[in-house]
PDB file of C-alpha atoms in Angstrom:
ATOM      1  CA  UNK A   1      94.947  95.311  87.559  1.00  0.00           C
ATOM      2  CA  UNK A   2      93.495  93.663  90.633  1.00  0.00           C
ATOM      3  CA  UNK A   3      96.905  91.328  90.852  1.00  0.00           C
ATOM      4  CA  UNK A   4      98.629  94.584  92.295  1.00  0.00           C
ATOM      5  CA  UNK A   5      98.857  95.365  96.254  1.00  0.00           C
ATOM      6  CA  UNK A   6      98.499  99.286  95.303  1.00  0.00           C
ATOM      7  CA  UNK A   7      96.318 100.934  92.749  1.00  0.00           C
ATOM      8  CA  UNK A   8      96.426 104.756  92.200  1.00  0.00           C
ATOM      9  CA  UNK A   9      95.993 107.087  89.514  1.00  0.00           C
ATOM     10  CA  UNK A  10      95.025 110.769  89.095  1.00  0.00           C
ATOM     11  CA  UNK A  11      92.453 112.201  86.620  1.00  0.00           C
ATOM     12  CA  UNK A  12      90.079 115.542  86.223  1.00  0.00           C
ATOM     13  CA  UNK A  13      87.198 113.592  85.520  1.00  0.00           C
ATOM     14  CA  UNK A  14      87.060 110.706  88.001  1.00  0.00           C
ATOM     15  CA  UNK A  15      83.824 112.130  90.239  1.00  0.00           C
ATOM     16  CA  UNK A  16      81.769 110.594  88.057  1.00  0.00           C
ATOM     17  CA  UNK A  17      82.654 107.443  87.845  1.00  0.00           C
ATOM     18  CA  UNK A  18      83.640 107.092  91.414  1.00  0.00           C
ATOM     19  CA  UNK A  19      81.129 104.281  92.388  1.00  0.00           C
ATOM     20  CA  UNK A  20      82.495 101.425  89.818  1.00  0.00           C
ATOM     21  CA  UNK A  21      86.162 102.157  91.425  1.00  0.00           C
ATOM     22  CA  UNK A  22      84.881 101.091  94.428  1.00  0.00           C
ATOM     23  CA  UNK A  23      82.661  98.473  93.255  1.00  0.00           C
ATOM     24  CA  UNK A  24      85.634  97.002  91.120  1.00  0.00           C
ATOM     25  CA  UNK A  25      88.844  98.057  92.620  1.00  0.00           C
ATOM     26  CA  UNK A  26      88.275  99.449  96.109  1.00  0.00           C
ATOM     27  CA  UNK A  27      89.836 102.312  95.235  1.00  0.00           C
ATOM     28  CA  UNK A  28      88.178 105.775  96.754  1.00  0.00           C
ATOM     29  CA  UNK A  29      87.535 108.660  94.660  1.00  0.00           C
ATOM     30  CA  UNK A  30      88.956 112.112  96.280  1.00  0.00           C
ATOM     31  CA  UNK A  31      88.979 115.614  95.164  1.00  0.00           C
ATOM     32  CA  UNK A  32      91.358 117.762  95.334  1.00  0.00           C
ATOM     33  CA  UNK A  33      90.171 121.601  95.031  1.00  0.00           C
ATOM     34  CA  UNK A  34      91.831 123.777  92.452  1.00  0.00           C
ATOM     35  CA  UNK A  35      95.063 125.434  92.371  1.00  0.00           C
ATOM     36  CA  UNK A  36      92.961 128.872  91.713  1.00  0.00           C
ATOM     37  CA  UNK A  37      89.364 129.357  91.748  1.00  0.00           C
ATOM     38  CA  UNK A  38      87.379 128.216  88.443  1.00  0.00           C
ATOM     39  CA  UNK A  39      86.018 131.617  86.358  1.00  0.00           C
ATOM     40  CA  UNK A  40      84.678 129.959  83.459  1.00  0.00           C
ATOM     41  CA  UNK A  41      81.173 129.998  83.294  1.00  0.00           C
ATOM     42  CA  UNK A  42      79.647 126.683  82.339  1.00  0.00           C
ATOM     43  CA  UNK A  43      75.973 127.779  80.561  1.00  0.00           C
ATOM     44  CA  UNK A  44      72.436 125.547  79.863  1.00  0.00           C
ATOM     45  CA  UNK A  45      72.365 123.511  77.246  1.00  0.00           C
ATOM     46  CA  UNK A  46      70.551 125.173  73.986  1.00  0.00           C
ATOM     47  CA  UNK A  47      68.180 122.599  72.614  1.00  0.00           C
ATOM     48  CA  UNK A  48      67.060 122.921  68.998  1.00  0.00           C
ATOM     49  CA  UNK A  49      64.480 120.766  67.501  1.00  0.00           C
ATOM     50  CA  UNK A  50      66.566 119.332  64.177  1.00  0.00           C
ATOM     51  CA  UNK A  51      70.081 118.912  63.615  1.00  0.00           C
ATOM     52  CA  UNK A  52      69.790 121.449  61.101  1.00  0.00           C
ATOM     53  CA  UNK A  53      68.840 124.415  63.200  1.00  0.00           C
ATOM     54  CA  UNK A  54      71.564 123.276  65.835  1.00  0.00           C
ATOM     55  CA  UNK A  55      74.258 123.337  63.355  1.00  0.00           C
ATOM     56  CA  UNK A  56      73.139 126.900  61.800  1.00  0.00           C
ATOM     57  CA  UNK A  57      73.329 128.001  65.822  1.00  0.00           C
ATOM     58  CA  UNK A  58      76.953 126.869  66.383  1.00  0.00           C
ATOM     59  CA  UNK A  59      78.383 128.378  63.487  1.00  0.00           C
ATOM     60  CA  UNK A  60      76.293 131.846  63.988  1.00  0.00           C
ATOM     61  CA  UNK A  61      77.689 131.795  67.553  1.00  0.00           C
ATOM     62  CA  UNK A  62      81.238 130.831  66.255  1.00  0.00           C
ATOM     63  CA  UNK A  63      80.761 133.970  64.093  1.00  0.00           C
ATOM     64  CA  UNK A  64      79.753 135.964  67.653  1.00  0.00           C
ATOM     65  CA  UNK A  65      83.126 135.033  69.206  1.00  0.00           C
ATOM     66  CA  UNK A  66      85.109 135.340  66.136  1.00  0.00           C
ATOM     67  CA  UNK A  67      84.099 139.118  66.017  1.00  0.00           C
ATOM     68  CA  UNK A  68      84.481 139.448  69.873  1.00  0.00           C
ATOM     69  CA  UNK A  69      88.318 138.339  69.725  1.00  0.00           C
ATOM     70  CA  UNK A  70      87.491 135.285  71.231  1.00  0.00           C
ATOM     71  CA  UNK A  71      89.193 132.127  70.477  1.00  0.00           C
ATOM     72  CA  UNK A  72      87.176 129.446  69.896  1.00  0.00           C
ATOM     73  CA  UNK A  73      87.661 125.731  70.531  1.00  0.00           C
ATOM     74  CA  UNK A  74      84.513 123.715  68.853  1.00  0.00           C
ATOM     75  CA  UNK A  75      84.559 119.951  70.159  1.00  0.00           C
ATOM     76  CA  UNK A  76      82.692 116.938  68.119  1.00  0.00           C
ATOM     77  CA  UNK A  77      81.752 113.560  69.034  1.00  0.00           C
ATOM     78  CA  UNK A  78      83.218 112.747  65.200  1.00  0.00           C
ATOM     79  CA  UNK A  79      85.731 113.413  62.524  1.00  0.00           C
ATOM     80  CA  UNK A  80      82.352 113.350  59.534  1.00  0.00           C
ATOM     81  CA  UNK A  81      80.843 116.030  62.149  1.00  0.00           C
ATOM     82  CA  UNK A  82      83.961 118.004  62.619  1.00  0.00           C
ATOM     83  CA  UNK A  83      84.616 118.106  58.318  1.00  0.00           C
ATOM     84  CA  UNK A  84      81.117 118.882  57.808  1.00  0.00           C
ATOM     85  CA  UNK A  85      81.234 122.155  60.013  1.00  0.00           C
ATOM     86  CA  UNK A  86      84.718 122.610  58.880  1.00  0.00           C
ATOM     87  CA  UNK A  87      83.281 123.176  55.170  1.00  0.00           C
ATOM     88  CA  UNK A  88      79.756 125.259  56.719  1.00  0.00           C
ATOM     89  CA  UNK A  89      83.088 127.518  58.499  1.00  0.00           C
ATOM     90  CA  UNK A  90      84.919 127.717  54.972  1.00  0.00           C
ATOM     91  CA  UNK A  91      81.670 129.396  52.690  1.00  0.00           C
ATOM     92  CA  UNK A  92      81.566 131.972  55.510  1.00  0.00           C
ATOM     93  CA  UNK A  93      84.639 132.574  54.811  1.00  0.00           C
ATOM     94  CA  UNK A  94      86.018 132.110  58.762  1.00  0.00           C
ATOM     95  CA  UNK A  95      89.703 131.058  58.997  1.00  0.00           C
ATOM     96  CA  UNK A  96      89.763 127.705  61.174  1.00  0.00           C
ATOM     97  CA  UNK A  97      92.074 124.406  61.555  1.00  0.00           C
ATOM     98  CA  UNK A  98      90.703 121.016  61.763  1.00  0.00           C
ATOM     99  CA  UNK A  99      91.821 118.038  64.504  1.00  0.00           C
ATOM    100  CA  UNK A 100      90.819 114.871  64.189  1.00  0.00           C
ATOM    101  CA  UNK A 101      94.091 113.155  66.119  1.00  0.00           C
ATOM    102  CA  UNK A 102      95.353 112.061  62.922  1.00  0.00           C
ATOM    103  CA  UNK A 103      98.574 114.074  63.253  1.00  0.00           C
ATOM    104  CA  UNK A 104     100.020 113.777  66.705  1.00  0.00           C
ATOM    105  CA  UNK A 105     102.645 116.711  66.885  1.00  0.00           C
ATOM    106  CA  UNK A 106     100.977 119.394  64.324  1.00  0.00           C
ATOM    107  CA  UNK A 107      97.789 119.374  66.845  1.00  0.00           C
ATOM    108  CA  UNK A 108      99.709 119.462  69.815  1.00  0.00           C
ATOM    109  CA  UNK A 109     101.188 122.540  67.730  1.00  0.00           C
ATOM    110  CA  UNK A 110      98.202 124.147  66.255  1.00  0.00           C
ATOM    111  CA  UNK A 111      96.505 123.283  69.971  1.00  0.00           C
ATOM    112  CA  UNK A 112      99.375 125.517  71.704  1.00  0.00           C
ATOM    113  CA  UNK A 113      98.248 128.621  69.434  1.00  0.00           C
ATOM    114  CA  UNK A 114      94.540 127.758  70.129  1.00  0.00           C
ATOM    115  CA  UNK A 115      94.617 130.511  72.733  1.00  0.00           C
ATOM    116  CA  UNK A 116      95.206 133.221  70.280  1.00  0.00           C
ATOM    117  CA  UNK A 117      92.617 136.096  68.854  1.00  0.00           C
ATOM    118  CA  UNK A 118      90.013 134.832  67.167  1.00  0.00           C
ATOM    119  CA  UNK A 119      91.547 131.277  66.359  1.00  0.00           C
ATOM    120  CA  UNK A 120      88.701 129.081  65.867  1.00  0.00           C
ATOM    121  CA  UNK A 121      89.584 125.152  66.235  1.00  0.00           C
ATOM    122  CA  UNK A 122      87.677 122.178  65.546  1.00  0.00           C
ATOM    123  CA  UNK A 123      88.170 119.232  67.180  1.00  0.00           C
ATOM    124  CA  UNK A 124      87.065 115.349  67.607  1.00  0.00           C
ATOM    125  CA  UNK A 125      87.105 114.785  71.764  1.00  0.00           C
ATOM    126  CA  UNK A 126      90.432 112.630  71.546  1.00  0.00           C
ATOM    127  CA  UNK A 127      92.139 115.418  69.660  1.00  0.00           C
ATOM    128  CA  UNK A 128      95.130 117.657  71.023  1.00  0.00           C
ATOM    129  CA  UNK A 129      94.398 116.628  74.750  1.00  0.00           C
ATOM    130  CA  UNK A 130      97.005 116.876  77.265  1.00  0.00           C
ATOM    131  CA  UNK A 131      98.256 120.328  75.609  1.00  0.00           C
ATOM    132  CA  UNK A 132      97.422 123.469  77.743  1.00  0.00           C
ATOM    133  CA  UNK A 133      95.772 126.783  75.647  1.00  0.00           C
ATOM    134  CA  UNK A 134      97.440 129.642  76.845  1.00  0.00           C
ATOM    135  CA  UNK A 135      95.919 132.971  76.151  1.00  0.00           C
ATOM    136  CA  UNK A 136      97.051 136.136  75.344  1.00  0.00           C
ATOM    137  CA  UNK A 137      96.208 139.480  77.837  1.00  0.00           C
ATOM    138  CA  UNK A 138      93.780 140.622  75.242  1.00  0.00           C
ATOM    139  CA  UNK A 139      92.031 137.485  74.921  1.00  0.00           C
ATOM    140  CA  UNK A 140      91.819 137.224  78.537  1.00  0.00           C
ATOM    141  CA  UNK A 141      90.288 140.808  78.596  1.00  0.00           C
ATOM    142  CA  UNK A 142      87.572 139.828  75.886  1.00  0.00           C
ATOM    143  CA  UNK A 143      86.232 136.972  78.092  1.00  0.00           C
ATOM    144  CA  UNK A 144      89.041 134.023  77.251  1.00  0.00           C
ATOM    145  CA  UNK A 145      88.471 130.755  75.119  1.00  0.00           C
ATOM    146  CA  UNK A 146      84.912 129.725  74.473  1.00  0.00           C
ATOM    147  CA  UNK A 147      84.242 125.768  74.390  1.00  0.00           C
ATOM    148  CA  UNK A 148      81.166 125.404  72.190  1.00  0.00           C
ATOM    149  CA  UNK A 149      80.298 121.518  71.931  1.00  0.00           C
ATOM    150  CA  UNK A 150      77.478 120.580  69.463  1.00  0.00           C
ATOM    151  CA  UNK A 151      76.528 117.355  70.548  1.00  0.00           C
ATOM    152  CA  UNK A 152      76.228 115.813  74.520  1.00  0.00           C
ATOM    153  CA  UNK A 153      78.462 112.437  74.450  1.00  0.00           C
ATOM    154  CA  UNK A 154      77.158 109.631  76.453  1.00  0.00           C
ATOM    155  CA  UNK A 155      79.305 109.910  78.795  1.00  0.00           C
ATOM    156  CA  UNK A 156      79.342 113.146  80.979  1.00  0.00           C
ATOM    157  CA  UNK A 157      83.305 112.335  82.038  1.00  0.00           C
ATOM    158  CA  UNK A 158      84.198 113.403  77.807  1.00  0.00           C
ATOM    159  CA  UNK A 159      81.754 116.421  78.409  1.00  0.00           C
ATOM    160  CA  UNK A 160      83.565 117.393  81.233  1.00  0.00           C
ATOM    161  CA  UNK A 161      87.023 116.974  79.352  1.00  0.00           C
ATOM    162  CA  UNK A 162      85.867 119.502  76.498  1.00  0.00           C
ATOM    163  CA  UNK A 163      84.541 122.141  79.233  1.00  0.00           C
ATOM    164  CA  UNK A 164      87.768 121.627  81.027  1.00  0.00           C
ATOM    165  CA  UNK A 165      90.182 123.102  78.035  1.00  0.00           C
ATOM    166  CA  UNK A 166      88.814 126.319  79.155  1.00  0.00           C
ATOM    167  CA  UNK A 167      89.267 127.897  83.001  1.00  0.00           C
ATOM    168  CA  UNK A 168      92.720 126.382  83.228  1.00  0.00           C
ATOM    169  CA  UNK A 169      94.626 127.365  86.382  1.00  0.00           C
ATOM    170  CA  UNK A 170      91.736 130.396  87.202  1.00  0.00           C
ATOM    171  CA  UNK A 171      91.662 132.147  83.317  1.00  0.00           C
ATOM    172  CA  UNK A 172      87.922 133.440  82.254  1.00  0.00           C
ATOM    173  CA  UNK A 173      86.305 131.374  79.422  1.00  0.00           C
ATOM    174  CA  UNK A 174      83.014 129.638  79.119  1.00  0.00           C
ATOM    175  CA  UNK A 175      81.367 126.937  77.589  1.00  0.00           C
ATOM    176  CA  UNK A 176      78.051 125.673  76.532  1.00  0.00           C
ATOM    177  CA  UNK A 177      76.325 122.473  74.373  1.00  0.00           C
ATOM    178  CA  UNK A 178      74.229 122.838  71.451  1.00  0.00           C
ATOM    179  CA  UNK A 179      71.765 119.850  71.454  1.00  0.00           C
ATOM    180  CA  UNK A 180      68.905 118.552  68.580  1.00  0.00           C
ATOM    181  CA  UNK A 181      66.133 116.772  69.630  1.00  0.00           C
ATOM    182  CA  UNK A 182      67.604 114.462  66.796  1.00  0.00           C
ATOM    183  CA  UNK A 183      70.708 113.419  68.287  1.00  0.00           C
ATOM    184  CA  UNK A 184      71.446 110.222  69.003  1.00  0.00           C
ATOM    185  CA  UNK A 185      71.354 110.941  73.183  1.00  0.00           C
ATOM    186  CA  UNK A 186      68.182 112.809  72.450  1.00  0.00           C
ATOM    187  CA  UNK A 187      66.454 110.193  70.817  1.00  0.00           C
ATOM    188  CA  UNK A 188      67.450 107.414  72.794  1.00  0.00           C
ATOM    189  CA  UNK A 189      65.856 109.395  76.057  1.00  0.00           C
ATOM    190  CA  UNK A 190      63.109 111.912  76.874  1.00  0.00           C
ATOM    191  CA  UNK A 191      63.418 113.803  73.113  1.00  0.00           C
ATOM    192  CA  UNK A 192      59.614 113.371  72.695  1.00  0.00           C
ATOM    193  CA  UNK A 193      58.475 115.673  76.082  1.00  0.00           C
ATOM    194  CA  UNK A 194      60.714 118.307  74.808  1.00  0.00           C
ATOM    195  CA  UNK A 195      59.364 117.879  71.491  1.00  0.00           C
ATOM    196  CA  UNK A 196      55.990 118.088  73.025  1.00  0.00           C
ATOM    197  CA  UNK A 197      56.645 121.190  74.719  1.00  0.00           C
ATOM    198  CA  UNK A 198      58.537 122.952  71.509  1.00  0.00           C
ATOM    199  CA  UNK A 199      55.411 122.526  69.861  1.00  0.00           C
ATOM    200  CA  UNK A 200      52.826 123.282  72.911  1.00  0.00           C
ATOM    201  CA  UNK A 201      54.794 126.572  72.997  1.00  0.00           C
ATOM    202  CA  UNK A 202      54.650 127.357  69.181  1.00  0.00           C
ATOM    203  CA  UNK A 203      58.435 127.304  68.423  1.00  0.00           C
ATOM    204  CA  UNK A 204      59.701 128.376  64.909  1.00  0.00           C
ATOM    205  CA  UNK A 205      62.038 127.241  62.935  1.00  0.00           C
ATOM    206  CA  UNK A 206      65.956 127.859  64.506  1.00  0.00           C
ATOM    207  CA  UNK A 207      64.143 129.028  67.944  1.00  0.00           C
ATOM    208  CA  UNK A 208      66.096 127.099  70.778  1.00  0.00           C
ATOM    209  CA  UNK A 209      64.891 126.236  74.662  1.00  0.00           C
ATOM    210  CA  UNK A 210      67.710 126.800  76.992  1.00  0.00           C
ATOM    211  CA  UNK A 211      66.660 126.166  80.597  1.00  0.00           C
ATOM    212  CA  UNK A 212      68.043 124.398  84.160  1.00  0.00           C
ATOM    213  CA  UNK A 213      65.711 121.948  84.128  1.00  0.00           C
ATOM    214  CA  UNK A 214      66.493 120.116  80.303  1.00  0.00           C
ATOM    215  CA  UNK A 215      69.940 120.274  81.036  1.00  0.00           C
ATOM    216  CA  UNK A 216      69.180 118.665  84.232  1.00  0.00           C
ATOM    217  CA  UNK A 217      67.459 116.016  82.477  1.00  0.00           C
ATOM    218  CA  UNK A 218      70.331 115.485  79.757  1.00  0.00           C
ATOM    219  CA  UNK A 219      72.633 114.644  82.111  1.00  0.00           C
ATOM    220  CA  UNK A 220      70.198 111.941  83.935  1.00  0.00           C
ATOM    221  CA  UNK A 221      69.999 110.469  80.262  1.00  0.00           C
ATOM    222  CA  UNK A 222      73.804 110.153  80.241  1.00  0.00           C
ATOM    223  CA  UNK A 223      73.680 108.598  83.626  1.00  0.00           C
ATOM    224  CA  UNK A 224      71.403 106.039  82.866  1.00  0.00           C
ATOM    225  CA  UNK A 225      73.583 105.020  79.794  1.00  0.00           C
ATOM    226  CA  UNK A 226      76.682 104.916  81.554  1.00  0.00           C
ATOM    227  CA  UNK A 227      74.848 102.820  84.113  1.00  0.00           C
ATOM    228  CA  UNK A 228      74.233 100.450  81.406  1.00  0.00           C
ATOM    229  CA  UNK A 229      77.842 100.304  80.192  1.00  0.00           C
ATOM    230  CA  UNK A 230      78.798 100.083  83.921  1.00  0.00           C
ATOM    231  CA  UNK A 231      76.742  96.538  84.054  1.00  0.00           C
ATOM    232  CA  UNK A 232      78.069  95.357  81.146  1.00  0.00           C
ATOM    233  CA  UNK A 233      81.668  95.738  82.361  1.00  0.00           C
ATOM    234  CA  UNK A 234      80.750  94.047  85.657  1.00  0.00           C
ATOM    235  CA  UNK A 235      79.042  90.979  83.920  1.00  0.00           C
ATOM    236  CA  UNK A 236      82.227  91.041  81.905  1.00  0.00           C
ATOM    237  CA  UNK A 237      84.127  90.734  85.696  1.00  0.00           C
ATOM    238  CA  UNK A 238      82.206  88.260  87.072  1.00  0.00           C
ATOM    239  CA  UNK A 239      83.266  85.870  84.057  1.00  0.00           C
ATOM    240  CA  UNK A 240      86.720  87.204  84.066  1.00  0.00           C
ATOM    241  CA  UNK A 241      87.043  85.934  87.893  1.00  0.00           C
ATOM    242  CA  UNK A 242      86.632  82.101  87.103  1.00  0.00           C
ATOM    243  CA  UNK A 243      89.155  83.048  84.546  1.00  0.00           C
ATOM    244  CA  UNK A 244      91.206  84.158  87.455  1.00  0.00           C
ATOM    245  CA  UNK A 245      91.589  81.305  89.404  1.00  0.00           C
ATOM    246  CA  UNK A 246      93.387  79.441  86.823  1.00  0.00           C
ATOM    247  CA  UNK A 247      95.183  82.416  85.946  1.00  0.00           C
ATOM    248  CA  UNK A 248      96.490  82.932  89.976  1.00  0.00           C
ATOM    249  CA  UNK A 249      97.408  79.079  89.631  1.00  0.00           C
ATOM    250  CA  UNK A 250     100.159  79.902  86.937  1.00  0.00           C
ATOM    251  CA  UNK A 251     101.261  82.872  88.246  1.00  0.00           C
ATOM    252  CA  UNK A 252     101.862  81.401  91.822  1.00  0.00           C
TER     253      UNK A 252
END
């Protein structure tokens, strides 16, 4: 990529990352404000203590929406994650469809009518992206899609890609992450003071901590990591450059 004169390209999730652009290619990061003003409402993170209790949440508060007339868009970090809440959905007896960006055109589809009363849709963060949700009046009137995520990735761009199917072009919706302290995120960083805390404060089993300030520090966790991958890819650079010169050789 650095053999061209001009570099450009256009994405919604480019803030965050806009430090290795410049470290790499030069390129500046700017934003460009929205066509209407955002009325989703993004909420805390709800922290559980096991994976158990977190799952039990989402599908309780898939259940909430369901019976609100809210369509529902559930994202995953996997396609074991998104079967296994696919099957909790099906003893409950909830109507949902599965994507797992197996079937290219019958997501795009089935992503299309994802806008619709009480639709509820599961899907792995590469699935049915790049399709718009439109929603009906009455969703719109009963608060618009919800975006329910049940795990933080490590990177807080593909966070920002599941929030962002909801709020399109100034609609209502919101969206909010249900987090264990077992997850893999959790457990890599700072699990053990929330534990600590949890248990200082007597919480029982399914009670969740939803504040500002652990939300706060998930996303410093997911900065640090992508920090991490961010030197890896630059070590990777610096070798790729002697690389280069015998690679600008042939091409001259």
């Amino acid at each position: 990529f650095r053999m061209y004169h001009k570099l450009s390209g256009m994405t919604g999730t480019a803030e965050t990352e806009a430090g290795e652009f410049w470290d790499i290619y030069k390129l500046d990061v700017v934003v460009i404000p929205t066509n209407r003003p955002i009325a989703r409402k993004d909420m805390n993170d709800r922290v559980y203590k096991t994976k158990r209790e977190k799952y039990k949440a989402v599908i309780e508060e898939i259940e909430k929406m369901v019976e609100a007339g809210r369509p529902v868009l559930v994202g995953t970090t996997s396609v074991e994650i998104s079967e296994m809440l696919s099957k909790m959905l099906s003893l409950r007896k909830i109507e949902h469809n599965v994507l797992n960006a197996k079937l290219h055109q019958k997501e795009a589809d089935i992503v299309a009518r994802a806008g619709q009363k009480s639709i509820v849709t599961i899907a792995t963060n590469m699935a049915g992206r790049g399709t718009d949700i439109k929603l009906s009046d009455e969703v719109k009137a009963a608060g618009g899609l919800a975006i329910i995520g049940t795990e933080r990735h490590e990177s807080r761009r593909v966070d920002r890609q599941l929030r962002g199917r909801a709020g399109r072009q100034g609609d209502p919706g919101s969206s909010v992450f249900f987090v264990s302290l077992e997850d893999d995120l959790m457990r890599l960083f700072s699990s053990d003071r929330i534990a600590t805390v949890m248990d200082k404060l007597g919480f029982k089993e399914g009670e969740m901590i939803e504040h500002k300030m652990i939300s706060n520090s998930i996303e410093r966790a997911q900065k640090k990591v992508e920090e991490n991958n961010f030197g890896i890819r630059k070590r990777l650079l610096e070798y790729e450059d002697v690389m280069n010169k015998q690679r600008t050789v042939i091409y001259t």
